Amino acid sequence: GAGVSQTPSNKVTEKGKYVELRCDPISGHTALYWYRQSLGQGPEFLIYFQGTGAADDSGLPNDRFFAVRPEGSVSTLKIQRTERGDSAVYLCASSSGVTDTQYFGPGTRLTVL
Amino acid sequence: EDQVTQSPEALRLQEGESSSLNCSYTVSGLRGLFWYRQDPGKGPEFLFTLYSAGEEKEKERLKATLTKKESFLHITAPKPEDSATYLCAVQVSAGTALIFGKGTTLSVSS
Protein backbone atom coordinates (compact mmCIF):
# COMPACT_ATOMS: atom_id res chain seq x y z
CA GLY A 1 0.00 0.00 0.00
CA ALA A 2 0.98 3.66 -0.20
CA GLY A 3 3.42 4.96 2.34
CA VAL A 4 3.65 8.36 4.01
CA SER A 5 3.86 11.16 1.47
CA GLN A 6 5.11 14.72 1.97
CA THR A 7 4.85 17.78 -0.21
CA PRO A 8 6.69 19.67 -1.44
CA SER A 9 9.89 17.64 -1.57
CA ASN A 10 11.91 20.86 -1.63
CA LYS A 11 11.02 24.37 -0.56
CA VAL A 12 13.23 27.42 -0.93
CA THR A 13 12.01 30.60 0.72
CA GLU A 14 13.32 33.94 1.86
CA LYS A 15 13.87 34.98 5.45
CA GLY A 16 10.68 36.33 6.97
CA LYS A 17 8.29 34.43 4.67
CA TYR A 18 5.55 32.00 5.71
CA VAL A 19 5.67 28.33 4.63
CA GLU A 20 3.37 25.32 4.85
CA LEU A 21 4.56 21.73 4.70
CA ARG A 22 2.08 18.92 4.10
CA CYS A 23 2.04 15.32 5.32
CA ASP A 24 -0.27 12.57 4.09
CA PRO A 25 -0.01 9.59 6.49
CA ILE A 26 -0.62 5.92 5.78
CA SER A 27 -4.37 5.37 5.47
CA GLY A 28 -5.94 4.47 8.80
CA HIS A 29 -2.98 5.53 10.93
CA THR A 30 -4.24 7.50 13.90
CA ALA A 31 -0.92 8.81 15.19
CA LEU A 32 1.13 11.36 13.26
CA TYR A 33 4.52 12.81 14.18
CA TRP A 34 6.62 15.68 12.88
CA TYR A 35 10.41 15.65 13.26
CA ARG A 36 13.18 17.95 12.04
CA GLN A 37 16.57 16.67 10.90
CA SER A 38 19.67 18.83 10.47
CA LEU A 39 22.73 17.66 8.56
CA GLY A 40 24.65 14.99 10.43
CA GLN A 41 22.03 14.72 13.18
CA GLY A 42 19.24 12.32 14.01
CA PRO A 43 15.62 13.44 13.68
CA GLU A 44 14.38 15.67 16.51
CA PHE A 45 10.76 15.59 17.65
CA LEU A 46 8.49 18.56 17.03
CA ILE A 47 4.86 17.56 17.60
CA TYR A 48 2.65 14.47 17.84
CA PHE A 49 -1.04 14.11 16.93
CA GLN A 50 -3.41 11.42 18.09
CA GLY A 51 -6.42 11.81 15.83
CA THR A 52 -7.19 15.50 15.36
CA GLY A 53 -5.62 16.77 18.57
CA ALA A 54 -2.01 17.57 19.39
CA ALA A 55 -1.09 15.09 22.11
CA ASP A 56 2.38 16.56 22.64
CA ASP A 57 3.78 19.77 21.14
CA SER A 58 6.72 20.10 23.51
CA GLY A 59 9.25 19.87 20.68
CA LEU A 60 8.08 22.97 18.80
CA PRO A 61 11.00 25.41 19.14
CA ASN A 62 8.93 28.60 19.46
CA ASP A 63 5.54 30.12 18.62
CA ARG A 64 6.49 30.63 14.96
CA PHE A 65 5.82 26.92 14.48
CA PHE A 66 2.30 25.54 14.39
CA ALA A 67 0.71 22.34 13.09
CA VAL A 68 -2.83 21.17 12.42
CA ARG A 69 -4.60 17.94 11.56
CA PRO A 70 -8.23 19.04 11.22
CA GLU A 71 -9.77 15.77 9.98
CA GLY A 72 -7.41 13.30 11.63
CA SER A 73 -5.61 12.46 8.42
CA VAL A 74 -3.52 15.02 6.51
CA SER A 75 -1.40 17.36 8.62
CA THR A 76 0.14 20.73 7.82
CA LEU A 77 3.18 22.18 9.57
CA LYS A 78 3.16 25.96 9.39
CA ILE A 79 6.19 28.18 9.96
CA GLN A 80 5.80 31.95 10.24
CA ARG A 81 8.53 34.55 9.76
CA THR A 82 11.06 31.93 8.68
CA GLU A 83 14.66 32.28 9.82
CA ARG A 84 17.84 30.83 8.30
CA GLY A 85 18.13 28.52 11.29
CA ASP A 86 14.86 26.86 10.25
CA SER A 87 16.64 25.30 7.27
CA ALA A 88 16.48 21.52 7.70
CA VAL A 89 14.68 18.42 6.47
CA TYR A 90 11.21 18.15 7.97
CA LEU A 91 10.09 14.55 8.37
CA CYS A 92 6.63 13.20 9.01
CA ALA A 93 5.86 9.75 10.41
CA SER A 94 2.67 7.85 11.13
CA SER A 95 1.77 4.92 13.33
CA SER A 96 -1.28 2.68 13.48
CA GLY A 97 -1.55 2.77 17.24
CA VAL A 98 -1.74 -1.02 17.23
CA THR A 99 2.03 -1.31 16.98
CA ASP A 100 4.61 1.28 18.03
CA THR A 101 6.36 1.35 14.66
CA GLN A 102 6.56 4.79 13.09
CA TYR A 103 6.80 4.87 9.30
CA PHE A 104 8.50 7.89 7.82
CA GLY A 105 7.88 9.90 4.70
CA PRO A 106 10.65 11.12 2.35
CA GLY A 107 10.81 14.53 4.02
CA THR A 108 10.63 18.13 2.86
CA ARG A 109 13.94 19.94 2.52
CA LEU A 110 13.41 23.55 3.61
CA THR A 111 16.00 26.14 2.71
CA VAL A 112 15.64 29.67 4.07
CA LEU A 113 17.80 32.18 2.22
CA GLU B 1 17.60 13.50 30.55
CA ASP B 2 16.80 10.72 28.06
CA GLN B 3 19.73 10.22 25.72
CA VAL B 4 20.83 7.94 22.88
CA THR B 5 24.47 7.68 21.77
CA GLN B 6 25.63 5.81 18.69
CA SER B 7 29.16 4.69 17.87
CA PRO B 8 31.14 4.83 15.77
CA GLU B 9 30.02 7.94 13.86
CA ALA B 10 31.38 6.43 10.65
CA LEU B 11 32.50 2.95 9.66
CA ARG B 12 34.23 1.80 6.51
CA LEU B 13 34.19 -1.92 5.68
CA GLN B 14 35.34 -4.10 2.86
CA GLU B 15 32.69 -6.29 1.28
CA GLY B 16 32.34 -9.42 3.41
CA GLU B 17 33.98 -7.85 6.49
CA SER B 18 31.52 -8.30 9.38
CA SER B 19 31.18 -5.71 12.15
CA SER B 20 28.83 -4.24 14.74
CA LEU B 21 27.28 -0.83 15.38
CA ASN B 22 26.56 0.26 18.93
CA CYS B 23 23.64 2.18 20.42
CA SER B 24 23.78 3.01 24.12
CA TYR B 25 20.88 4.65 25.88
CA THR B 26 20.01 6.36 29.14
CA VAL B 27 16.26 6.68 29.56
CA SER B 28 13.69 6.99 32.31
CA GLY B 29 11.85 3.97 30.94
CA LEU B 30 12.06 1.85 27.80
CA ARG B 31 8.98 0.98 25.79
CA GLY B 32 11.00 -0.08 22.75
CA LEU B 33 14.24 0.39 20.83
CA PHE B 34 14.08 0.93 17.07
CA TRP B 35 16.61 0.61 14.28
CA TYR B 36 16.17 2.50 11.01
CA ARG B 37 18.19 2.73 7.82
CA GLN B 38 18.45 6.08 6.03
CA ASP B 39 19.77 6.54 2.51
CA PRO B 40 20.92 10.02 1.35
CA GLY B 41 17.96 12.26 0.56
CA LYS B 42 15.42 9.74 1.86
CA GLY B 43 13.39 9.30 5.02
CA PRO B 44 14.32 6.66 7.63
CA GLU B 45 13.28 3.11 6.70
CA PHE B 46 12.15 0.85 9.55
CA LEU B 47 14.30 -2.20 10.26
CA PHE B 48 13.61 -3.62 13.75
CA THR B 49 11.88 -3.07 17.06
CA LEU B 50 13.26 -4.63 20.27
CA TYR B 51 11.27 -4.54 23.49
CA SER B 52 13.16 -6.45 26.17
CA ALA B 53 16.71 -7.34 27.15
CA GLY B 54 17.84 -10.53 25.50
CA GLU B 55 15.62 -10.08 22.47
CA GLU B 56 17.13 -10.55 19.01
CA LYS B 57 15.75 -9.82 15.52
CA GLU B 58 17.24 -10.77 12.16
CA LYS B 59 16.74 -9.63 8.59
CA GLU B 60 19.03 -10.81 5.81
CA ARG B 61 22.58 -9.78 6.82
CA LEU B 62 21.44 -7.71 9.82
CA LYS B 63 20.87 -8.86 13.39
CA ALA B 64 19.82 -6.55 16.23
CA THR B 65 20.29 -7.40 19.90
CA LEU B 66 19.27 -5.61 23.10
CA THR B 67 20.64 -5.43 26.65
CA LYS B 68 19.52 -3.21 29.52
CA LYS B 69 21.94 -0.46 28.51
CA GLU B 70 22.65 -0.86 24.81
CA SER B 71 21.77 -2.40 21.49
CA PHE B 72 24.00 -3.76 18.76
CA LEU B 73 23.34 -3.99 15.05
CA HIS B 74 25.50 -6.80 13.70
CA ILE B 75 26.22 -6.80 9.97
CA THR B 76 27.40 -10.13 8.59
CA ALA B 77 29.29 -10.25 5.29
CA PRO B 78 28.11 -6.79 4.19
CA LYS B 79 27.62 -5.81 0.57
CA PRO B 80 27.99 -2.34 -1.01
CA GLU B 81 24.19 -1.97 -1.02
CA ASP B 82 24.27 -2.02 2.79
CA SER B 83 25.96 1.39 2.70
CA ALA B 84 23.69 3.87 4.49
CA THR B 85 23.25 5.71 7.77
CA TYR B 86 21.83 3.51 10.52
CA LEU B 87 19.75 5.29 13.15
CA CYS B 88 18.86 4.01 16.60
CA ALA B 89 15.90 5.43 18.52
CA VAL B 90 14.16 4.75 21.82
CA GLN B 91 10.56 5.20 22.85
CA VAL B 92 9.97 5.82 26.53
CA SER B 93 6.26 5.03 26.62
CA ALA B 94 3.56 3.90 24.20
CA GLY B 95 2.67 6.36 21.48
CA THR B 96 5.29 8.93 22.41
CA ALA B 97 7.94 10.41 20.16
CA LEU B 98 11.15 8.61 19.30
CA ILE B 99 14.45 9.88 20.70
CA PHE B 100 17.14 9.37 18.07
CA GLY B 101 20.90 9.04 18.16
CA LYS B 102 23.01 10.84 15.56
CA GLY B 103 23.47 7.70 13.50
CA THR B 104 26.36 5.63 12.17
CA THR B 105 27.28 6.12 8.53
CA LEU B 106 28.36 2.79 7.04
CA SER B 107 30.34 2.58 3.80
CA VAL B 108 30.97 -0.84 2.26
CA SER B 109 33.39 -1.04 -0.63
CA SER B 110 33.79 -3.91 -3.07
mmCIF file of C-alpha atoms in Angstrom, chain B residues 18-92:
data_model
loop_
_atom_site.group_PDB
_atom_site.id
_atom_site.type_symbol
_atom_site.label_atom_id
_atom_site.label_comp_id
_atom_site.label_asym_id
_atom_site.label_seq_id
_atom_site.Cartn_x
_atom_site.Cartn_y
_atom_site.Cartn_z
ATOM 1 C CA SER B 18 31.522 -8.304 9.380
ATOM 2 C CA SER B 19 31.181 -5.714 12.150
ATOM 3 C CA SER B 20 28.831 -4.235 14.741
ATOM 4 C CA LEU B 21 27.275 -0.834 15.379
ATOM 5 C CA ASN B 22 26.564 0.258 18.935
ATOM 6 C CA CYS B 23 23.635 2.181 20.415
ATOM 7 C CA SER B 24 23.781 3.007 24.120
ATOM 8 C CA TYR B 25 20.879 4.648 25.883
ATOM 9 C CA THR B 26 20.007 6.359 29.144
ATOM 10 C CA VAL B 27 16.263 6.679 29.561
ATOM 11 C CA SER B 28 13.693 6.995 32.306
ATOM 12 C CA GLY B 29 11.853 3.970 30.939
ATOM 13 C CA LEU B 30 12.062 1.851 27.800
ATOM 14 C CA ARG B 31 8.983 0.981 25.789
ATOM 15 C CA GLY B 32 11.004 -0.081 22.747
ATOM 16 C CA LEU B 33 14.235 0.395 20.827
ATOM 17 C CA PHE B 34 14.080 0.929 17.071
ATOM 18 C CA TRP B 35 16.606 0.611 14.276
ATOM 19 C CA TYR B 36 16.167 2.500 11.015
ATOM 20 C CA ARG B 37 18.195 2.725 7.820
ATOM 21 C CA GLN B 38 18.451 6.078 6.035
ATOM 22 C CA ASP B 39 19.774 6.537 2.510
ATOM 23 C CA PRO B 40 20.917 10.019 1.355
ATOM 24 C CA GLY B 41 17.955 12.263 0.563
ATOM 25 C CA LYS B 42 15.418 9.738 1.855
ATOM 26 C CA GLY B 43 13.385 9.296 5.023
ATOM 27 C CA PRO B 44 14.317 6.663 7.627
ATOM 28 C CA GLU B 45 13.279 3.114 6.697
ATOM 29 C CA PHE B 46 12.153 0.848 9.547
ATOM 30 C CA LEU B 47 14.296 -2.204 10.260
ATOM 31 C CA PHE B 48 13.609 -3.619 13.751
ATOM 32 C CA THR B 49 11.877 -3.073 17.063
ATOM 33 C CA LEU B 50 13.258 -4.633 20.270
ATOM 34 C CA TYR B 51 11.266 -4.542 23.488
ATOM 35 C CA SER B 52 13.159 -6.452 26.173
ATOM 36 C CA ALA B 53 16.712 -7.344 27.153
ATOM 37 C CA GLY B 54 17.840 -10.534 25.499
ATOM 38 C CA GLU B 55 15.622 -10.084 22.475
ATOM 39 C CA GLU B 56 17.129 -10.550 19.008
ATOM 40 C CA LYS B 57 15.753 -9.822 15.521
ATOM 41 C CA GLU B 58 17.240 -10.774 12.157
ATOM 42 C CA LYS B 59 16.736 -9.631 8.589
ATOM 43 C CA GLU B 60 19.028 -10.805 5.814
ATOM 44 C CA ARG B 61 22.577 -9.775 6.816
ATOM 45 C CA LEU B 62 21.435 -7.714 9.815
ATOM 46 C CA LYS B 63 20.871 -8.860 13.393
ATOM 47 C CA ALA B 64 19.818 -6.550 16.227
ATOM 48 C CA THR B 65 20.287 -7.396 19.901
ATOM 49 C CA LEU B 66 19.268 -5.610 23.102
ATOM 50 C CA THR B 67 20.636 -5.434 26.653
ATOM 51 C CA LYS B 68 19.522 -3.211 29.525
ATOM 52 C CA LYS B 69 21.937 -0.458 28.514
ATOM 53 C CA GLU B 70 22.650 -0.864 24.805
ATOM 54 C CA SER B 71 21.774 -2.400 21.492
ATOM 55 C CA PHE B 72 23.995 -3.764 18.758
ATOM 56 C CA LEU B 73 23.344 -3.994 15.053
ATOM 57 C CA HIS B 74 25.500 -6.803 13.700
ATOM 58 C CA ILE B 75 26.220 -6.802 9.975
ATOM 59 C CA THR B 76 27.399 -10.134 8.589
ATOM 60 C CA ALA B 77 29.289 -10.251 5.286
ATOM 61 C CA PRO B 78 28.110 -6.794 4.193
ATOM 62 C CA LYS B 79 27.616 -5.807 0.568
ATOM 63 C CA PRO B 80 27.989 -2.337 -1.012
ATOM 64 C CA GLU B 81 24.188 -1.969 -1.023
ATOM 65 C CA ASP B 82 24.271 -2.024 2.791
ATOM 66 C CA SER B 83 25.963 1.387 2.695
ATOM 67 C CA ALA B 84 23.692 3.874 4.491
ATOM 68 C CA THR B 85 23.249 5.711 7.775
ATOM 69 C CA TYR B 86 21.830 3.508 10.519
ATOM 70 C CA LEU B 87 19.750 5.287 13.145
ATOM 71 C CA CYS B 88 18.864 4.006 16.595
ATOM 72 C CA ALA B 89 15.898 5.425 18.521
ATOM 73 C CA VAL B 90 14.161 4.747 21.821
ATOM 74 C CA GLN B 91 10.558 5.201 22.847
ATOM 75 C CA VAL B 92 9.966 5.820 26.534
#
